[in-house]
JSON list of C-alpha atoms in Angstrom, two decimals:
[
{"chain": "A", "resi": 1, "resn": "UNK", "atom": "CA", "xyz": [21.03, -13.33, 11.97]},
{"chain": "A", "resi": 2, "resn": "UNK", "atom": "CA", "xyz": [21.68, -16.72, 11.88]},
{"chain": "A", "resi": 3, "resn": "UNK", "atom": "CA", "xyz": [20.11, -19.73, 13.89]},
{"chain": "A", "resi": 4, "resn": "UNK", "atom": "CA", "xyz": [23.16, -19.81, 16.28]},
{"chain": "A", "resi": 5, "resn": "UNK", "atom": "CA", "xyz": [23.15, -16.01, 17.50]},
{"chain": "A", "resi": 6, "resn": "UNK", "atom": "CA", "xyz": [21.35, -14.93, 20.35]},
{"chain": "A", "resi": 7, "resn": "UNK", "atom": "CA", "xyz": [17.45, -13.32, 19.44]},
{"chain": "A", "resi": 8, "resn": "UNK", "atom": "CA", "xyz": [17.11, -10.07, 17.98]},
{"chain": "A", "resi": 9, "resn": "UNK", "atom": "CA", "xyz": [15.12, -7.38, 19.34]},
{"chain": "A", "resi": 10, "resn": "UNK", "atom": "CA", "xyz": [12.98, -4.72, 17.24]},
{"chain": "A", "resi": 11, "resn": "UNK", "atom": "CA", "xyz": [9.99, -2.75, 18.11]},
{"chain": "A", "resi": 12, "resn": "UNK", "atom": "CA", "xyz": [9.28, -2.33, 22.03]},
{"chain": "A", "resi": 13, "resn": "UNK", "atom": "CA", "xyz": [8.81, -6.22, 23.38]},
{"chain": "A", "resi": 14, "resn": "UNK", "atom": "CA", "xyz": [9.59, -7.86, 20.05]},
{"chain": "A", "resi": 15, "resn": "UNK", "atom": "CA", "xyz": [12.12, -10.42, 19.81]},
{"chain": "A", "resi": 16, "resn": "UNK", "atom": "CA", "xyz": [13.23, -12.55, 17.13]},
{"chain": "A", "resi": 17, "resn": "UNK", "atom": "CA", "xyz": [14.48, -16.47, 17.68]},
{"chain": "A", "resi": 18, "resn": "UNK", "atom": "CA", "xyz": [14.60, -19.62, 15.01]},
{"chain": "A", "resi": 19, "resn": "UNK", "atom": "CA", "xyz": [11.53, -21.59, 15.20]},
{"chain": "A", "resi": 20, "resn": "UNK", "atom": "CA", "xyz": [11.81, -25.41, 17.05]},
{"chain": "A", "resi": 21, "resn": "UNK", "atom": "CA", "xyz": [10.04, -28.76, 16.20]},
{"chain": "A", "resi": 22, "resn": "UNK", "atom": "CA", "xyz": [8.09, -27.69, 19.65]},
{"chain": "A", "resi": 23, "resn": "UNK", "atom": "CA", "xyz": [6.96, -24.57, 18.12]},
{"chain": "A", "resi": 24, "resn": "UNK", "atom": "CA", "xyz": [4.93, -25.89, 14.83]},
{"chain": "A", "resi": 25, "resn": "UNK", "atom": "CA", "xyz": [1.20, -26.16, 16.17]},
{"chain": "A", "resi": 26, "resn": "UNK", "atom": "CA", "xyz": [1.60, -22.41, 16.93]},
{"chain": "A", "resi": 27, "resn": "UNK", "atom": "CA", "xyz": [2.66, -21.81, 14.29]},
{"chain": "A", "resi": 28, "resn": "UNK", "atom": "CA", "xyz": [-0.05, -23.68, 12.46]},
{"chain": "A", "resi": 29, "resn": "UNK", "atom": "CA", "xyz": [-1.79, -21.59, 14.29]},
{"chain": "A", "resi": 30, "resn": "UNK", "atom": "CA", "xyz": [-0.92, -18.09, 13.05]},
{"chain": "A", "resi": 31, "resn": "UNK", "atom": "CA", "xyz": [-0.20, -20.02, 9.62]},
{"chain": "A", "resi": 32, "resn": "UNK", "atom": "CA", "xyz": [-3.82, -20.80, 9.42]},
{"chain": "A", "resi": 33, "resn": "UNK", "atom": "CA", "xyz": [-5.62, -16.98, 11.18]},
{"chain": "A", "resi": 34, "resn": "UNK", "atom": "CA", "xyz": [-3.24, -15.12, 8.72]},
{"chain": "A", "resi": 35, "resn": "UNK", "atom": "CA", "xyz": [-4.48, -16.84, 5.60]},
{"chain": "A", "resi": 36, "resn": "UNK", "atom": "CA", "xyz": [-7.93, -16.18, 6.99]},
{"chain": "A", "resi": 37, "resn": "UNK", "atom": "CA", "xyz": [-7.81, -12.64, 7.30]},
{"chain": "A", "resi": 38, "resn": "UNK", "atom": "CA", "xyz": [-6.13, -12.17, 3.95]},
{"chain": "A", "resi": 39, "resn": "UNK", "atom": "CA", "xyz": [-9.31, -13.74, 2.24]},
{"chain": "A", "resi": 40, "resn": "UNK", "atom": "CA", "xyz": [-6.62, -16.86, 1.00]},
{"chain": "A", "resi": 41, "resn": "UNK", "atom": "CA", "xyz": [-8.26, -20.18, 1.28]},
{"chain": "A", "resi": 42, "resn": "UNK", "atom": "CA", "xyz": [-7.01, -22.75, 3.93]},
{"chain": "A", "resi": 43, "resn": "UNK", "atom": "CA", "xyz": [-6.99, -25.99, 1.84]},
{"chain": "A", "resi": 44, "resn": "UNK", "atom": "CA", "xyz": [-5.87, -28.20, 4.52]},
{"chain": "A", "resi": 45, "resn": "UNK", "atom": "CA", "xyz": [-6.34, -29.38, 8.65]},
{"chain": "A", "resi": 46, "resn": "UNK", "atom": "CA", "xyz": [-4.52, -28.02, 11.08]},
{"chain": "A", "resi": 47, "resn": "UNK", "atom": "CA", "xyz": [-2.97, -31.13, 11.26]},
{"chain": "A", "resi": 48, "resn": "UNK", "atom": "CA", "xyz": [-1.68, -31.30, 7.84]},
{"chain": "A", "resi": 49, "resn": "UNK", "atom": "CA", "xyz": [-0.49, -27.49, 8.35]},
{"chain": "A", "resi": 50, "resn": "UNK", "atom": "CA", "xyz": [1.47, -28.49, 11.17]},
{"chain": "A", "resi": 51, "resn": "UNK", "atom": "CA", "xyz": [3.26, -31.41, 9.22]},
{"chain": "A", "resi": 52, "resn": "UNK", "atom": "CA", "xyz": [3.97, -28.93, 7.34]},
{"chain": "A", "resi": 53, "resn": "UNK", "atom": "CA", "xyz": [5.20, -26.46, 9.25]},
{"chain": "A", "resi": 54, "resn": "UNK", "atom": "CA", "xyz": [7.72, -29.30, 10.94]},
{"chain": "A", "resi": 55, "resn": "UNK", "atom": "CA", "xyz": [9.32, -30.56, 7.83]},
{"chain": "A", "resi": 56, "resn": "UNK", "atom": "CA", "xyz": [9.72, -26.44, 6.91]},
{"chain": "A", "resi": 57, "resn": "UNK", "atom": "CA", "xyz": [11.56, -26.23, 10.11]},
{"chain": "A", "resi": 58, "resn": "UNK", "atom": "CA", "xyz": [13.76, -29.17, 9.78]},
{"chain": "A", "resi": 59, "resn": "UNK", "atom": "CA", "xyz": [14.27, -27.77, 6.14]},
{"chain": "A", "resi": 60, "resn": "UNK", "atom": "CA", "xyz": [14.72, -23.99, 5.76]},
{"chain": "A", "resi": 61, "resn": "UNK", "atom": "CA", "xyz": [15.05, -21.06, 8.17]},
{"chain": "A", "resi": 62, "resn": "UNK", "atom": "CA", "xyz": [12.23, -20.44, 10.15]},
{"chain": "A", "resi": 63, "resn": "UNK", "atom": "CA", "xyz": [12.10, -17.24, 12.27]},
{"chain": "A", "resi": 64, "resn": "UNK", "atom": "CA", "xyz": [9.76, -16.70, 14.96]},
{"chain": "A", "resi": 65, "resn": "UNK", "atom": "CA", "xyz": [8.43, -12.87, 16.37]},
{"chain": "A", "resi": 66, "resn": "UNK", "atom": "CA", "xyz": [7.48, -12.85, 19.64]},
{"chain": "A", "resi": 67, "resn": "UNK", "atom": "CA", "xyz": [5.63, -10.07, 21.71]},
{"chain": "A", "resi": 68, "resn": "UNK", "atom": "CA", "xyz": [6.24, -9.84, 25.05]},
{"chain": "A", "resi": 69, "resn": "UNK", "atom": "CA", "xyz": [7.69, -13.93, 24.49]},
{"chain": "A", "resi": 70, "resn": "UNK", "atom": "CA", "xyz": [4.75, -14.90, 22.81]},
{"chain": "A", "resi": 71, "resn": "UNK", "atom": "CA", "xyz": [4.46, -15.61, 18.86]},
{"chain": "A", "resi": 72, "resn": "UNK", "atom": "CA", "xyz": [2.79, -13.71, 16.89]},
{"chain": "A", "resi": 73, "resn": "UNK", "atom": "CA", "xyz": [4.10, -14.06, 13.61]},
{"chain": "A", "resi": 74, "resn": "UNK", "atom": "CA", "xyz": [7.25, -15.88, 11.34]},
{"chain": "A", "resi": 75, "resn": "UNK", "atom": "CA", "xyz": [8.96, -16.28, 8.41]},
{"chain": "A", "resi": 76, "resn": "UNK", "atom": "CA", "xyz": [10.11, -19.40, 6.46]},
{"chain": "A", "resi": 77, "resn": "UNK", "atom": "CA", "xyz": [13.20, -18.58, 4.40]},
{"chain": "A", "resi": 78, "resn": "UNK", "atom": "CA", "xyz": [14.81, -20.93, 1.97]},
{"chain": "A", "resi": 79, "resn": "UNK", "atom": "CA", "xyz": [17.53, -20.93, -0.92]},
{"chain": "A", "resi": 80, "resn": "UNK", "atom": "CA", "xyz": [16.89, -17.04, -1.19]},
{"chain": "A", "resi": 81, "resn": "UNK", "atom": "CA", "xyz": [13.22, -17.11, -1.25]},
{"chain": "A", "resi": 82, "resn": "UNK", "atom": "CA", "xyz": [11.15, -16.16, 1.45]},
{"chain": "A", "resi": 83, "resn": "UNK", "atom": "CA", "xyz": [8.40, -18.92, 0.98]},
{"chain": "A", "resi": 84, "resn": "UNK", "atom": "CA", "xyz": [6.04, -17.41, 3.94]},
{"chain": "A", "resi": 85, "resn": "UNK", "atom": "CA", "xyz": [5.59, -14.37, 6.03]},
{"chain": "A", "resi": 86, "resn": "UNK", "atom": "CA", "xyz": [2.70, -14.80, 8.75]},
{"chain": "A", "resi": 87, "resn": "UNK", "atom": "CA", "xyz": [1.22, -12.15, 10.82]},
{"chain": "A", "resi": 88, "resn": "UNK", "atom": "CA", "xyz": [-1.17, -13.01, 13.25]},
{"chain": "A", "resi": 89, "resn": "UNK", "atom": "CA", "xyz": [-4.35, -10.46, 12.39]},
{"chain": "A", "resi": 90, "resn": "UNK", "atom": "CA", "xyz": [-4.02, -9.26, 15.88]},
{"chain": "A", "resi": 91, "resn": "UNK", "atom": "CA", "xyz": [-0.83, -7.93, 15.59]},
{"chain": "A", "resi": 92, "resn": "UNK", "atom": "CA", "xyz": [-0.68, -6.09, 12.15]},
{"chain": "A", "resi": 93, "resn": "UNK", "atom": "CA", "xyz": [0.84, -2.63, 11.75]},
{"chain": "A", "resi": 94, "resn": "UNK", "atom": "CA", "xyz": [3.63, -3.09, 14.42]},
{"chain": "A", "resi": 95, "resn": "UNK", "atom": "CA", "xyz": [6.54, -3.52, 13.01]},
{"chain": "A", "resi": 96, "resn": "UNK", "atom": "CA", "xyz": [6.41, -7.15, 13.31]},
{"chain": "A", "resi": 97, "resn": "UNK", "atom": "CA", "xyz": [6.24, -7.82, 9.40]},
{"chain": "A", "resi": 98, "resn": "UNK", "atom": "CA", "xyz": [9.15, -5.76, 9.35]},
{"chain": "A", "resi": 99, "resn": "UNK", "atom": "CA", "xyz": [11.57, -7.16, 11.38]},
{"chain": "A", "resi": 100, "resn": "UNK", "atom": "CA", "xyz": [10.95, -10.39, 10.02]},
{"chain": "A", "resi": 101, "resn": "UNK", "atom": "CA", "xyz": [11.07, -8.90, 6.25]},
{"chain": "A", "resi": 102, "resn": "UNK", "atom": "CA", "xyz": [14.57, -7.55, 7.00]},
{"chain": "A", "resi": 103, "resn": "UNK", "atom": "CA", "xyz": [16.14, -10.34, 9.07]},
{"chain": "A", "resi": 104, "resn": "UNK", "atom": "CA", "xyz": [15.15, -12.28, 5.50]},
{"chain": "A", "resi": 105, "resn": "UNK", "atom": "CA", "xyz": [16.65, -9.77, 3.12]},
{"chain": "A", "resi": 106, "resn": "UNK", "atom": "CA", "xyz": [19.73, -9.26, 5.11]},
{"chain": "A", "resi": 107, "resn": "UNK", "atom": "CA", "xyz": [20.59, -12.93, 5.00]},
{"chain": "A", "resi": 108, "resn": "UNK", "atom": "CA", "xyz": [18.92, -13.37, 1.50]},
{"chain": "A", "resi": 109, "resn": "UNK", "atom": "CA", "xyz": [19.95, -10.51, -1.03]},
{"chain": "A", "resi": 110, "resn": "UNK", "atom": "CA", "xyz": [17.32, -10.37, -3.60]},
{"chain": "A", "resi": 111, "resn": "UNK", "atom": "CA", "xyz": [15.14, -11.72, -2.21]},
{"chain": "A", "resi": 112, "resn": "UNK", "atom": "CA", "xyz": [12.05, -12.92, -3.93]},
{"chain": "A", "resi": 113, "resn": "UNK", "atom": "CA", "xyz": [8.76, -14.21, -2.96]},
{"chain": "A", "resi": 114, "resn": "UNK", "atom": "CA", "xyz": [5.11, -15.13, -4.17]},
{"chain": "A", "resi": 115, "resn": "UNK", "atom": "CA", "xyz": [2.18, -12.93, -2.86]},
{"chain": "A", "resi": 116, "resn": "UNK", "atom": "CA", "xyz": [-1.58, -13.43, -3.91]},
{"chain": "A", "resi": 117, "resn": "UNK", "atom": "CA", "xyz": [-2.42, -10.79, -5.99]},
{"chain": "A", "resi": 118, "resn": "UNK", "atom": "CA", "xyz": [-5.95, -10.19, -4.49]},
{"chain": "A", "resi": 119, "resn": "UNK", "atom": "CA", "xyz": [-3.81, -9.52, -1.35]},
{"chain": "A", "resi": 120, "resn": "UNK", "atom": "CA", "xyz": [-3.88, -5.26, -1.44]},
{"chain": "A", "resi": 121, "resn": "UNK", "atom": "CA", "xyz": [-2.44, -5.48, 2.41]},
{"chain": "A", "resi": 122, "resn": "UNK", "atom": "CA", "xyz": [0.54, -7.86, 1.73]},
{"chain": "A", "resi": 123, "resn": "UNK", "atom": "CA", "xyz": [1.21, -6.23, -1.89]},
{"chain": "A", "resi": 124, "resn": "UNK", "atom": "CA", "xyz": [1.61, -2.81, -0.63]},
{"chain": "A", "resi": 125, "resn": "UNK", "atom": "CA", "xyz": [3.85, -4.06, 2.74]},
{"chain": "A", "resi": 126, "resn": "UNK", "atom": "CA", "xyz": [6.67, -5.08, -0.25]},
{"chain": "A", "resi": 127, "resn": "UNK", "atom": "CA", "xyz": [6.00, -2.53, -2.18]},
{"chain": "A", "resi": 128, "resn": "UNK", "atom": "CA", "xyz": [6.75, 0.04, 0.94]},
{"chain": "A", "resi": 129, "resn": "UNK", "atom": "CA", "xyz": [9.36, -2.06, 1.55]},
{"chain": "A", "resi": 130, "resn": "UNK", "atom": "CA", "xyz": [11.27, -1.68, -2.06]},
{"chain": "A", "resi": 131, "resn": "UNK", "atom": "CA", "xyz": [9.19, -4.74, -3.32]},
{"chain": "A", "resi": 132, "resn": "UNK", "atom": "CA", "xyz": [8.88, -4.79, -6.84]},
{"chain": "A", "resi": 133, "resn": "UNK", "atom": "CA", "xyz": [6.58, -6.78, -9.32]},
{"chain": "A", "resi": 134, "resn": "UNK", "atom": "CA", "xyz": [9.02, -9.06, -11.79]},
{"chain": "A", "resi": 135, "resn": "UNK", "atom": "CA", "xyz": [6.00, -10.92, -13.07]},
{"chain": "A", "resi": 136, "resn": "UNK", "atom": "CA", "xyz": [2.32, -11.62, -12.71]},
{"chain": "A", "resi": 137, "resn": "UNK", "atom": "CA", "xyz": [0.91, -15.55, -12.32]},
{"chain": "A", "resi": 138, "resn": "UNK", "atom": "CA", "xyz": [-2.39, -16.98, -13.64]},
{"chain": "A", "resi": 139, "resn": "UNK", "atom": "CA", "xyz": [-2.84, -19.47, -10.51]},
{"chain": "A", "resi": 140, "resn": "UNK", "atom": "CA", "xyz": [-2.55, -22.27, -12.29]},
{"chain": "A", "resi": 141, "resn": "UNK", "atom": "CA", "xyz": [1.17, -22.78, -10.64]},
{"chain": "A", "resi": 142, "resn": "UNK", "atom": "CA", "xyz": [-0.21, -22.96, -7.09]},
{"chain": "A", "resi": 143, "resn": "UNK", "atom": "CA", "xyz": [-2.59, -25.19, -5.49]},
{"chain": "A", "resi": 144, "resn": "UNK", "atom": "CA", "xyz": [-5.04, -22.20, -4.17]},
{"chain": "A", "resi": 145, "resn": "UNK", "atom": "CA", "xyz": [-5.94, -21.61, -8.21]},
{"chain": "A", "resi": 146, "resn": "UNK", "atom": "CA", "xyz": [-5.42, -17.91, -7.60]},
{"chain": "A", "resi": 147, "resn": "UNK", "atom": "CA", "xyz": [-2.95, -15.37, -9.76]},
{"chain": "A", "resi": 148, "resn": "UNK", "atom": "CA", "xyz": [-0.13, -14.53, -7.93]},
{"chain": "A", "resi": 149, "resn": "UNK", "atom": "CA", "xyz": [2.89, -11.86, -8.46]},
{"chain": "A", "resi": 150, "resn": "UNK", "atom": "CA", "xyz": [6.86, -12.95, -8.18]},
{"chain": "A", "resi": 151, "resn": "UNK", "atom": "CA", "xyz": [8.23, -9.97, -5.96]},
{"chain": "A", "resi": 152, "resn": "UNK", "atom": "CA", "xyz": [11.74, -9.39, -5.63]},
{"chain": "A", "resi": 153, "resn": "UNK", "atom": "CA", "xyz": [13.84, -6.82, -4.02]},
{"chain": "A", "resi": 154, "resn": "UNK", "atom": "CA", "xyz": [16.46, -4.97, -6.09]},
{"chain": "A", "resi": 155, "resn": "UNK", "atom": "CA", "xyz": [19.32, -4.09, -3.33]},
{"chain": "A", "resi": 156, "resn": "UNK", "atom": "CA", "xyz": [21.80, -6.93, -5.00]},
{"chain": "A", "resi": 157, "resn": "UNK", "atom": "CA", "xyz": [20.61, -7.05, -8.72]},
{"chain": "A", "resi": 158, "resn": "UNK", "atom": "CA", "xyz": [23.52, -6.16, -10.46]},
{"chain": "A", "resi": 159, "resn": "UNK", "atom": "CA", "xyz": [22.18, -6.69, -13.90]},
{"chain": "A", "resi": 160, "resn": "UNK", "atom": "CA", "xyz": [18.88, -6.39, -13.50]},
{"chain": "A", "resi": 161, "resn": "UNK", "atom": "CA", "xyz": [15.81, -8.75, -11.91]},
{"chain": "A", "resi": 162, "resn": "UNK", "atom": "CA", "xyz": [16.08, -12.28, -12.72]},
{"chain": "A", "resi": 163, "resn": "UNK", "atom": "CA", "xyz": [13.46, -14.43, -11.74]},
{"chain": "A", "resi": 164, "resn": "UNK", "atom": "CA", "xyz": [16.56, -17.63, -11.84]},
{"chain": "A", "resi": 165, "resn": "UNK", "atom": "CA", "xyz": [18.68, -16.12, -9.57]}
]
């Protein structure tokens, strides 16, 4: 999908629609609960996350999943790689992660992505999803400190997984 079709729908009362400037603090929001519940530290304020969050925006694709109309969750795609995936805890398990996962794939083919490694919920969504490890990370390449895998999805590698690509 891109930003200038109409939302998407998936699972019973979700619906997908690019993120707006007005839609960062929530998404600060979710950003920051997510990261929580996945035991990953949150280094900076709201605040700062919502900065950040805006300049993503203006920068890459940004996806939103609503229930019902209300956001629960989003994606953050850019130059192929699908820099975040947030769930709100509440919402786990409903095909939310999913919907957003494969509106990135089908407008990124091989895809790739960082994921924690400590993160047992988020490794085994990609995994389940065709996921596969290319490499394993020390932590010393992201700001957290903690090891980290490069994921990737093999649907469009001709000649195998490059990390490059």
């Amino acid at each position: 999908m891109d930003d200038s079709s109409p939302s998407e729908s998936g699972p019973a009362g979700l619906t997908l629609r690019p993120a707006t400037d007005a839609d960062a603090g929530t998404l600060a929001a979710i950003h920051r609960r997510a990261r929580e519940s996945a035991a990953i530290p949150n280094l900076h304020s709201r605040t700062s996350v919502r900065r950040f969050l805006l300049r993503t925006i203006r920068l890459s694709q940004v996806m939103i999943a609503c229930r019902d109309g209300v956001p629960v969750g989003y994606a953050a795609l850019h130059n192929g790689w699908l820099d975040q995936l947030y769930i709100h805890p509440d919402h786990h398990r409903l095909g939310i992660g999913t919907a957003l996962l494969a509106w990135a794939r089908r407008d990124s083919p091989g895809l790739r992505l960082y994921c924690f490694a400590h993160n047992l919920r988020a490794r085994a969504f990609y995994g389940a999803h065709g996921g596969r490890i290319l490499s394993e990370g020390d932590g010393s390449d992201n700001e957290e400190g903690l090891p980290d895998l490069l994921i990737g999805f093999p649907e469009a590698w001709a000649d195998g997984p490059s990390a490059g690509s």
